[in-house]
Short mmCIF file of C-alpha atoms in Angstrom, two decimals:
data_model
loop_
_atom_site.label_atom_id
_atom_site.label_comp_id
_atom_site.label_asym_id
_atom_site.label_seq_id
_atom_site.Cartn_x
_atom_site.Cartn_y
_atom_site.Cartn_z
CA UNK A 1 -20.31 13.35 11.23
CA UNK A 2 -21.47 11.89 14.47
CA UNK A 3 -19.58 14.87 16.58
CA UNK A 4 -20.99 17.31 13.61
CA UNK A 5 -24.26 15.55 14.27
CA UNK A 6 -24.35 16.20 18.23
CA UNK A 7 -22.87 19.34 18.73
CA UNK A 8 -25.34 20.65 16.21
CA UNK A 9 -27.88 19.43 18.55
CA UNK A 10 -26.30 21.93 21.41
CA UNK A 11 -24.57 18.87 23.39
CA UNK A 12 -21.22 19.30 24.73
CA UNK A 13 -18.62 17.08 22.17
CA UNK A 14 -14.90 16.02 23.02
CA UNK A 15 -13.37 14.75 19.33
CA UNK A 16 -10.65 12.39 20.82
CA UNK A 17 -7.97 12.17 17.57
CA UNK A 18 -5.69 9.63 17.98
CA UNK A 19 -3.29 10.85 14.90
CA UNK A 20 -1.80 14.59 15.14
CA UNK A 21 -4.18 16.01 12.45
CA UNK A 22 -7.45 14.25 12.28
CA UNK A 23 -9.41 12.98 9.15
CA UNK A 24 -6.25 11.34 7.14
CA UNK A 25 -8.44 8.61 5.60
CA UNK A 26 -10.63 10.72 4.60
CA UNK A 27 -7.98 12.94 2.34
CA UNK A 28 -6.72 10.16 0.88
CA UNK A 29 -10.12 8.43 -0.54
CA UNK A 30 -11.16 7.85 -3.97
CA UNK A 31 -7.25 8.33 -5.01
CA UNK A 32 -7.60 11.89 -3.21
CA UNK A 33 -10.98 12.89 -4.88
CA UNK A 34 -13.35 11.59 -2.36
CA UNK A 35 -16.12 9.76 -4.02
CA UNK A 36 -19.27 10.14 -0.97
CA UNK A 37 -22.04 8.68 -2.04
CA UNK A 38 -23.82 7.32 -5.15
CA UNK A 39 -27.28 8.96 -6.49
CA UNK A 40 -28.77 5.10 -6.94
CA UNK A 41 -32.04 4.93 -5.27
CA UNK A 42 -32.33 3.39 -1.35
CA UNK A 43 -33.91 -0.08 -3.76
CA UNK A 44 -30.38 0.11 -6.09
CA UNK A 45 -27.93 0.61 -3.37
CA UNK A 46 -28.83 -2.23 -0.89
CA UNK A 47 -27.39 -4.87 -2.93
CA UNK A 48 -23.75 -3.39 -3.34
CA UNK A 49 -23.66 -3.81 0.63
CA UNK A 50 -22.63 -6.95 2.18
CA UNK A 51 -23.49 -8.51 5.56
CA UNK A 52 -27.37 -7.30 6.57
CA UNK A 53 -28.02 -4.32 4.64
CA UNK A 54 -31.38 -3.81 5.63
CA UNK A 55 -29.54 -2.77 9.09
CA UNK A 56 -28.97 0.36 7.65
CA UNK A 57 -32.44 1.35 5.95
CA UNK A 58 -33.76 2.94 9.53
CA UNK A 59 -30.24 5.08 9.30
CA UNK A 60 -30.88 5.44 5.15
CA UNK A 61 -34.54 6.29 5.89
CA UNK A 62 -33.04 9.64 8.26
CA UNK A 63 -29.88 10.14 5.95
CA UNK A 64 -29.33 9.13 3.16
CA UNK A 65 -27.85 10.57 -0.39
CA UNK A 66 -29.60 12.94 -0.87
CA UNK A 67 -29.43 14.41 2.70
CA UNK A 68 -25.79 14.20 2.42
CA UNK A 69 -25.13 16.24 -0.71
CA UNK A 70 -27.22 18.76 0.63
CA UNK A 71 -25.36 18.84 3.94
CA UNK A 72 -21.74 19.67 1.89
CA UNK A 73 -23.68 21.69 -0.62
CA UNK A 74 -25.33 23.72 2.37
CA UNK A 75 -21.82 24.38 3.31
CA UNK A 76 -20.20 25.37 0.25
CA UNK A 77 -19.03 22.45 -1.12
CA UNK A 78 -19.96 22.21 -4.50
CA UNK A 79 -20.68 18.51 -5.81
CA UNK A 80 -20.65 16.62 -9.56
CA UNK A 81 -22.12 13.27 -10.39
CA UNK A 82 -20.16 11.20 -12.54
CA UNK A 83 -20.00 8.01 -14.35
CA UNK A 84 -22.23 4.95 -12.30
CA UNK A 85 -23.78 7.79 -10.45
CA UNK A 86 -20.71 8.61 -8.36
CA UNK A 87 -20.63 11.99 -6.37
CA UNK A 88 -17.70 14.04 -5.81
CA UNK A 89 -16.70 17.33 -5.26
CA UNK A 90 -16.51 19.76 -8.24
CA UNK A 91 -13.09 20.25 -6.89
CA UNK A 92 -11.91 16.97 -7.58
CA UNK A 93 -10.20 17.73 -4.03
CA UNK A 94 -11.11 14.81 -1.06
CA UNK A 95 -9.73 18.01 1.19
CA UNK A 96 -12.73 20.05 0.32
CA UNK A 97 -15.18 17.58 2.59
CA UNK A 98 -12.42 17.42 5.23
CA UNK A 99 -12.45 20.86 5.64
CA UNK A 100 -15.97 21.09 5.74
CA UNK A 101 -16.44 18.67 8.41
CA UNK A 102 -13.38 19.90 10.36
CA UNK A 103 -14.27 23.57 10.19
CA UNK A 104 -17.99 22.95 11.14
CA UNK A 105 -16.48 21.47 14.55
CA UNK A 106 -14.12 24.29 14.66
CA UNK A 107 -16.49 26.70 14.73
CA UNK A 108 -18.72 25.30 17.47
CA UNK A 109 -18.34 26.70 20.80
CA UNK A 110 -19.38 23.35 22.37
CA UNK A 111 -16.62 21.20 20.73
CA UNK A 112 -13.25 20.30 21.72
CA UNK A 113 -10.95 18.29 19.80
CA UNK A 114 -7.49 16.82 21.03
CA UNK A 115 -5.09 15.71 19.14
CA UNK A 116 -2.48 12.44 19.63
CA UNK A 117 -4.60 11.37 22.40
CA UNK A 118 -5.24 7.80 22.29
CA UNK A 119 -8.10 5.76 23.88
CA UNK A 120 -7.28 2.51 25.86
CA UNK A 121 -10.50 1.64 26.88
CA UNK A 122 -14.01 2.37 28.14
CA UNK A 123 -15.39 2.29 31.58
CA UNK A 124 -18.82 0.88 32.58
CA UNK A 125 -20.93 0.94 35.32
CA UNK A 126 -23.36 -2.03 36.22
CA UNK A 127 -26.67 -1.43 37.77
CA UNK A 128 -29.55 -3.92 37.52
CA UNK A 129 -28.40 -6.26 35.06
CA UNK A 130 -27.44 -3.13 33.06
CA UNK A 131 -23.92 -1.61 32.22
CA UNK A 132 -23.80 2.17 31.69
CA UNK A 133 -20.77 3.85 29.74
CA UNK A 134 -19.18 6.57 32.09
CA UNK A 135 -16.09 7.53 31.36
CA UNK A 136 -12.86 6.60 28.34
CA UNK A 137 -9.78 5.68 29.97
CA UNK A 138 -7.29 7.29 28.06
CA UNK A 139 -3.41 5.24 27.00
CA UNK A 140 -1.58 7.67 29.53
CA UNK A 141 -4.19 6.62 32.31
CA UNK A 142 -5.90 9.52 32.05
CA UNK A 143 -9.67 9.05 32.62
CA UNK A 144 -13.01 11.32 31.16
CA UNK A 145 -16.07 10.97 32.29
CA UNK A 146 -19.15 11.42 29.83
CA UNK A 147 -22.96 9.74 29.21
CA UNK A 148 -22.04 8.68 25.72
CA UNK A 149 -19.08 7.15 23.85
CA UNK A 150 -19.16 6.86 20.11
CA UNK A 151 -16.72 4.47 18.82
CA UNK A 152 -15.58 5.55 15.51
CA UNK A 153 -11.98 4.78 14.95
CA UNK A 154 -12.34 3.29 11.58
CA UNK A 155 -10.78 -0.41 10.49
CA UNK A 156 -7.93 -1.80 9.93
CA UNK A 157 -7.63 -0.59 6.21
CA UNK A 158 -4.52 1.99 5.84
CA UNK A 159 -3.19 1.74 9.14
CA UNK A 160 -1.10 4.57 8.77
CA UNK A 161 -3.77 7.14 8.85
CA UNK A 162 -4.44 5.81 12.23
CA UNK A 163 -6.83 2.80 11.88
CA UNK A 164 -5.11 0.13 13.60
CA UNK A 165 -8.02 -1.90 14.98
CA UNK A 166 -8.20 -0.72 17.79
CA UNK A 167 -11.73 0.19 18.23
CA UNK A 168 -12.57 -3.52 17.75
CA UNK A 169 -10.23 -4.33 20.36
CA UNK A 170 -12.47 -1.91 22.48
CA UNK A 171 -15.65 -3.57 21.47
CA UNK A 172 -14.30 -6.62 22.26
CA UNK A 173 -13.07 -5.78 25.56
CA UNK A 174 -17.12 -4.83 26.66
CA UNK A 175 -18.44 -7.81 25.00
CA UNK A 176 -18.85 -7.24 21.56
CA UNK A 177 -18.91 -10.33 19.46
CA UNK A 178 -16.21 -9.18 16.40
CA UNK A 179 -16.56 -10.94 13.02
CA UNK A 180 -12.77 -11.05 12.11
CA UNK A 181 -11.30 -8.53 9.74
CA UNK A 182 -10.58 -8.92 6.65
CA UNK A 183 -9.12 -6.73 3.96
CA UNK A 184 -11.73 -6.38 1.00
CA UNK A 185 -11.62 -4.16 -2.14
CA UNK A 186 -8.05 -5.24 -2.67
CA UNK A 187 -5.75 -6.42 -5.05
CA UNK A 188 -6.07 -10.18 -5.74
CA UNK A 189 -2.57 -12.53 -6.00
CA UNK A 190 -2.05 -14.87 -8.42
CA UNK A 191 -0.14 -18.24 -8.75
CA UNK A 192 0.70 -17.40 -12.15
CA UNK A 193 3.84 -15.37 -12.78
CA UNK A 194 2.85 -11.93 -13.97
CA UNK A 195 5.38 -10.49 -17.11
CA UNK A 196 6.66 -7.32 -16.28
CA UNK A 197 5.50 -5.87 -19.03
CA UNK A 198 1.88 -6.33 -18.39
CA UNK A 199 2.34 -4.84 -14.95
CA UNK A 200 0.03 -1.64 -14.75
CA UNK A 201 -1.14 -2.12 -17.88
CA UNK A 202 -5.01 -2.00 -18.47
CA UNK A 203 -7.73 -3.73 -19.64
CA UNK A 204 -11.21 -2.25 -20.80
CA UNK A 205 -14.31 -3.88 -21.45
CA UNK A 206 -13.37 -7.38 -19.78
CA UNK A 207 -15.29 -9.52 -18.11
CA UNK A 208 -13.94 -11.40 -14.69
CA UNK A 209 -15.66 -14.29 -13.15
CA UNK A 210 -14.36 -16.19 -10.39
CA UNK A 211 -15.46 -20.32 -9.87
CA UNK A 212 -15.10 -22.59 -6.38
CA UNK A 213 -15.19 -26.33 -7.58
CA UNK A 214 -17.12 -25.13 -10.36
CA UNK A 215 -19.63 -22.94 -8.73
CA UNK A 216 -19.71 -19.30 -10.08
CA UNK A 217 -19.18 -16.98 -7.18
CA UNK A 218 -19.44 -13.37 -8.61
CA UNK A 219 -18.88 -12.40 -12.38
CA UNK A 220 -17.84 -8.64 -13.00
CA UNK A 221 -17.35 -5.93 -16.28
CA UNK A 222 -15.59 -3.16 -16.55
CA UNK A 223 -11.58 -2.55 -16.53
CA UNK A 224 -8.65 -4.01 -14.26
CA UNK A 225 -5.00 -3.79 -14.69
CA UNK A 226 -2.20 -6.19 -14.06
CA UNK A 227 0.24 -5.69 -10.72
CA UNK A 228 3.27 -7.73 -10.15
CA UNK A 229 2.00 -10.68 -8.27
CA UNK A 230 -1.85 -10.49 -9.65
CA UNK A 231 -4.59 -8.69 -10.78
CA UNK A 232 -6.17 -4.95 -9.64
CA UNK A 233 -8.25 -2.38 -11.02
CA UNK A 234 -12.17 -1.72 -10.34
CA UNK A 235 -13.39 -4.99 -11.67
CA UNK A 236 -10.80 -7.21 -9.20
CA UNK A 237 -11.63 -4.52 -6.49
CA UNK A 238 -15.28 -5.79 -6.62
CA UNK A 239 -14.40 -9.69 -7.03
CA UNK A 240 -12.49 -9.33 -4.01
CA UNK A 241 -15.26 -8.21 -1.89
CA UNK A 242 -16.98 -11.55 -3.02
CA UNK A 243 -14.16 -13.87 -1.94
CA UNK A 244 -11.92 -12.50 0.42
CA UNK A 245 -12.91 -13.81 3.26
CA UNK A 246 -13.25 -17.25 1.56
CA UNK A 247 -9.95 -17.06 0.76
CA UNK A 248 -8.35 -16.04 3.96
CA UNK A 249 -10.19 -18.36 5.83
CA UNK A 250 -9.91 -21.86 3.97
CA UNK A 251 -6.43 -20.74 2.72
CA UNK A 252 -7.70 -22.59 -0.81
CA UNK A 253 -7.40 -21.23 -4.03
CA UNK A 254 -10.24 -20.12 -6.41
CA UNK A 255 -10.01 -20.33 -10.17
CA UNK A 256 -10.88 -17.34 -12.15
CA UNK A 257 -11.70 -16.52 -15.67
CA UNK A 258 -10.45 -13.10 -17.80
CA UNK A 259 -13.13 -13.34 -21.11
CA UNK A 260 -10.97 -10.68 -23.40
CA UNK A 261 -14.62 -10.69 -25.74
CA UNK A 262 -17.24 -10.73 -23.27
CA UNK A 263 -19.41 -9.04 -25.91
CA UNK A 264 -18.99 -11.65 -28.47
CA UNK A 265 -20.43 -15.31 -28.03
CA UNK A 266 -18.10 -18.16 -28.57
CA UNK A 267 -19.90 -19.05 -31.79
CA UNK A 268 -19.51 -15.17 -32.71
CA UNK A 269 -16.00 -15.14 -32.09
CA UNK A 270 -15.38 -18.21 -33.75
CA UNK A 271 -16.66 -16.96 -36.89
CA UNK A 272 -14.74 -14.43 -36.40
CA UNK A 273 -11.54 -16.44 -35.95
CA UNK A 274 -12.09 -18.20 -38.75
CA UNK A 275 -12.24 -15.01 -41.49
CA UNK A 276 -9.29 -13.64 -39.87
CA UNK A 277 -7.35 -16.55 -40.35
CA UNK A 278 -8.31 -17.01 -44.07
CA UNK A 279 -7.68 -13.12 -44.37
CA UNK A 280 -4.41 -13.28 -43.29
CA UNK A 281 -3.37 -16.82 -44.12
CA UNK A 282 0.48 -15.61 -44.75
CA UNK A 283 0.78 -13.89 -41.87
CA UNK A 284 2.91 -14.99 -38.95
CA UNK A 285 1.10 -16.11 -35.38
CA UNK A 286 3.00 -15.04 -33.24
CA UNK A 287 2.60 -10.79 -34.98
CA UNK A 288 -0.91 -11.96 -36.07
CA UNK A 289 -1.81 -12.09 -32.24
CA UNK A 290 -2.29 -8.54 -32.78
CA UNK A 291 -5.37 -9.01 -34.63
CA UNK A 292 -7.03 -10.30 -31.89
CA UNK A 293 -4.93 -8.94 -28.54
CA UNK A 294 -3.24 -6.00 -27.31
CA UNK A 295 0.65 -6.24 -28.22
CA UNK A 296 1.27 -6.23 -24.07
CA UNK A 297 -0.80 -9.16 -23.34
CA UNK A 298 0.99 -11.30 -26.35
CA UNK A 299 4.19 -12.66 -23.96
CA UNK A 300 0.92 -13.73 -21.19
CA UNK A 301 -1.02 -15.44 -24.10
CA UNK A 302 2.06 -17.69 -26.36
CA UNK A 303 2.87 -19.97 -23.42
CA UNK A 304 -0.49 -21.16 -22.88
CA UNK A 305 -2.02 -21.49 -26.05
CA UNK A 306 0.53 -24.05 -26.99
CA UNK A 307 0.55 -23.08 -30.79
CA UNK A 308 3.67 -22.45 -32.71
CA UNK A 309 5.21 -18.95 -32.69
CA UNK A 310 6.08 -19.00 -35.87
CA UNK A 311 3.01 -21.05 -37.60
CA UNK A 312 1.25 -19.24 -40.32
CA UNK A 313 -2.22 -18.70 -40.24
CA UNK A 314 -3.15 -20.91 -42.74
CA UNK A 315 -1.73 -23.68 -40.68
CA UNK A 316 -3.53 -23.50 -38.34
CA UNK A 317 -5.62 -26.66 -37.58
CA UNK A 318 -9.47 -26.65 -36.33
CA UNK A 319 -7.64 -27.80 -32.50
CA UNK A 320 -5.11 -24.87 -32.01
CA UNK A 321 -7.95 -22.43 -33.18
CA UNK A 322 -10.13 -23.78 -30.49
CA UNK A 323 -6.90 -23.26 -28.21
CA UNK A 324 -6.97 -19.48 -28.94
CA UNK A 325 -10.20 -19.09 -29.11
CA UNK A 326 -10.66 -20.60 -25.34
CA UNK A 327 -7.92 -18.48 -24.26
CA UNK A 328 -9.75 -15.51 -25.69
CA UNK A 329 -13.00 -16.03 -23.68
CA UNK A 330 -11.39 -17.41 -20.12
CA UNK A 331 -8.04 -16.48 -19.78
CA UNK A 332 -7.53 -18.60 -16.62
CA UNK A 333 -5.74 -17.19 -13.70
CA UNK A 334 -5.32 -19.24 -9.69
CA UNK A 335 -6.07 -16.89 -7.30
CA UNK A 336 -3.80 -17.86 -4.03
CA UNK A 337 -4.85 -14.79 -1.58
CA UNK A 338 -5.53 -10.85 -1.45
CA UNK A 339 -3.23 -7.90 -0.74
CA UNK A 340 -2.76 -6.65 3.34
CA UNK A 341 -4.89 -3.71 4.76
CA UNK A 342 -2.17 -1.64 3.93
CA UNK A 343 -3.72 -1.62 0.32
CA UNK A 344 -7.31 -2.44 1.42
CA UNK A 345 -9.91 0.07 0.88
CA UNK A 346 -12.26 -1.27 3.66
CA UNK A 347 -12.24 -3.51 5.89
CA UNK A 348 -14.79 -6.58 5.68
CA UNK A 349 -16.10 -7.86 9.19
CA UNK A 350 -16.59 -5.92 12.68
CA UNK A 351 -19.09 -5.75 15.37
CA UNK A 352 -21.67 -7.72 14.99
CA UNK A 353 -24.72 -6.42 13.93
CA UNK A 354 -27.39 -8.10 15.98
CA UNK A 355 -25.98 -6.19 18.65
CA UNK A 356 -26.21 -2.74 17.83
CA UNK A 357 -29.63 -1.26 17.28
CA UNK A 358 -30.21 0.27 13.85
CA UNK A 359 -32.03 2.96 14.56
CA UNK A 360 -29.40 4.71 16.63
CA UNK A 361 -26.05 2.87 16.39
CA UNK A 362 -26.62 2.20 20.52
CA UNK A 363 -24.68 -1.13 21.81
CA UNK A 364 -27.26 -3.77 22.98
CA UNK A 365 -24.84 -4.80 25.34
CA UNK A 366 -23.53 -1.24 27.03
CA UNK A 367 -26.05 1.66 27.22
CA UNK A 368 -24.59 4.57 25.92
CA UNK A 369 -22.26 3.20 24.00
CA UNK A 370 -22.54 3.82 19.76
CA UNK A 371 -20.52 2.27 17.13
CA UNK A 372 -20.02 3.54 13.50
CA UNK A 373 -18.75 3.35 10.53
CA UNK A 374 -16.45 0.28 9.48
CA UNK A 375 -16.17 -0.84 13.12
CA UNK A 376 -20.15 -2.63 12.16
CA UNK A 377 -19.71 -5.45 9.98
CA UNK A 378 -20.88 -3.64 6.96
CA UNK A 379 -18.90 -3.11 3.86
CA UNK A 380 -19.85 -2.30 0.21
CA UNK A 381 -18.39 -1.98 -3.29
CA UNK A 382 -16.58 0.63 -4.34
CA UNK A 383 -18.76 3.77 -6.02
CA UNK A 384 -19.43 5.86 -2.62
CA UNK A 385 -21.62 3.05 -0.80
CA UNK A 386 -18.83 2.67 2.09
CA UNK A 387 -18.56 6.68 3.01
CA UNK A 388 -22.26 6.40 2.77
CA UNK A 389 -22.57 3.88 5.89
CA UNK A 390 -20.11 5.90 7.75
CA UNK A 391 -21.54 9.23 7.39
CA UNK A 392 -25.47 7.68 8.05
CA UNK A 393 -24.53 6.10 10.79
CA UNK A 394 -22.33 8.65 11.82
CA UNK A 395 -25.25 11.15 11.35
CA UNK A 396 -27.78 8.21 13.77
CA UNK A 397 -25.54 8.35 16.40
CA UNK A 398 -25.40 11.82 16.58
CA UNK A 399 -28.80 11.99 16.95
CA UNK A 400 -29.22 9.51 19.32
CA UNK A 401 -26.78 10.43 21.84
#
């Protein structure tokens, strides 16, 4: 977007492409659909974004959804909106705004793009106090001299599409204060032991909270699904943007709560409890389960309720009832750590913000210099809020340069 942006603008653009085909993350987002942006109002979206989102409403105010459907619309990219205001292409196809993008720089006279070349690092030039961006020094020693760099090599999420971390080494290198990375929007591990046959299977309508010596840190609804060492799906996704860093940083695990009823109160679902019980007072507990649970999660939920497999109903005392019915609102699961980036969606940290200037994506520290994307320490929850902050302040620095 940012070499889009500029040669648009007439300027003279060199694409330096580290991989052999460029825009690989890009294919493979949203599971290969390619989910861009969300329709939620500028007011809506801030709070999905961590760090200092009002960083980006000088880049929102320029760019923002809107502008950004039109720009793939404009170029015959048809879009839908789906559920929680998602946008994707009518194609289903991630591909589609690749080839957009790609073939817009294609067809520009003023840009050149190479392929497998890989950037070591950038020089600078000090005058006055000042240092000036003039050329990339390229891994084979090569060296290109320009007026403006934009750093836009992605995170460390996927690092086989090419983003290694390498542009925060970069940053670094010029003296760039980088907030360490993190993986976020990632699988969460548990200490429990997971039974095979709940892995992949899938949970609707649940509600997962996760506590830190009994302080509620985030509480989220929706679905998730069971891997072998933990928990994933959309719902986990989103926790893990909460508490990731937490986690990889004290190295201390958080407790967290599965509610299997989050629509019923406890007093609701007690009542409940109780007429099913009498209902079925012959019935045996451990296939009566199935009132109440999905047959899957039924080898998950005997072991810890401590009740009897083969108890009928009506034997059940006023204590074991409470037992099920506190397993049924806070299943309770130890989370130890996250997946690697190899899963991660994003990354969570980067450059630090107070020292790029939000109105263009400049460094405060190197004139000429821009940084984009997930190399700023911005990161958001899923739902087309992180492709958003790349392509804005893609877009900023392409005006700016």
């Amino acid at each position: 977007m940012a070499a889009v942006t500029a040669a648009g603008r007439g300027l003279s653009v060199l694409l330096l492409e580290k991989m052999d085909q460029a825009g690989r993350k890009l294919r493979i987002t949203g599971k290969g659909r390619c989910n861009l942006t969300n329709t939620n109002t500028l007011r809506d979206t801030l709070p999905h974004i961590g760090s200092d989102a009002r960083f980006l409403r000088n880049a929102y105010g320029r760019f923002f959804n809107r502008e950004l459907m039109d720009f793939f619309e404009g170029r015959g990219v048809p879009l839908v909106v789906e559920r929680g205001n998602r946008v994707y292409p009518a194609s289903g196809k991630a591909l589609d705004i690749f080839l957009a993008l790609i073939g817009e720089l294609e067809a520009n006279p003023n840009v050149t793009i190479r392929k497998n070349t890989t950037v070591k690092a950038v020089e600078t030039f000090s005058e006055e106090g000042r240092r000036q961006a003039t050329a990339v020094i390229l891994e084979r020693g090569e060296r290109i001299a320009c007026r403006h760099v934009v750093l836009a090599t992605g995170g460390m999420s996927y690092p086989t599409t090419g983003s290694t971390g390498a542009g925060y080494r970069i940053a670094a290198d010029l003296g760039h204060t980088v907030v360490e990375p993190v993986p976020s929007l990632v699988a969460l591990r548990c200490a429990e032991k997971i039974p095979q046959e709940l892995v992949g299977f899938q949970l609707k309508n649940v509600e997962l909270s996760v506590h830190d010596a009994g302080k509620e840190l985030c509480r989220h609804f929706g679905e998730m699904t069971f891997c072998d060492d933990g928990l994933a799906g959309p719902i986990v996704l989103s926790t893990s943007r909460v508490i990731t860093r937490r986690l990889h940083t004290t190295q201390e695990p958080l407790a967290a709560s599965l509610d299997l009823k989050p629509a019923l109160t406890r007093e609701q679902l007690d009542k409940r409890l109780i007429a099913d019980l009498n209902a079925n007072g012959t019935r045996i507990f451990n296939d009566a389960l199935r009132l109440w649970l999905p047959a899957e999660l039924i080898s998950l939920a005997l072991p810890q309720m401590h009740i009897e497999y083969y108890k009928r109903l009506n034997q059940i005392n006023g204590d074991e009832r409470r037992r099920l019915l506190a397993w049924l609102k806070g299943v309770r699961f130890t989370i130890t750590g996250t997946h690697d980036f190899n899963e991660a969606v994003v990354t969570q940290g980067g450059v630090s913000l107070s020292e790029v200037n939000p109105k263009t994506m400049e460094s405060r520290l190197v004139s000429g210099l821009y940084i984009v994307g997930e190399l700023l320490d911005l990161d958001a929850d899923t739902g087309g809020y992180n492709l958003q902050i790349a392509f804005s302040t893609g877009h900023a620095a392409g005006q700016a340069v």
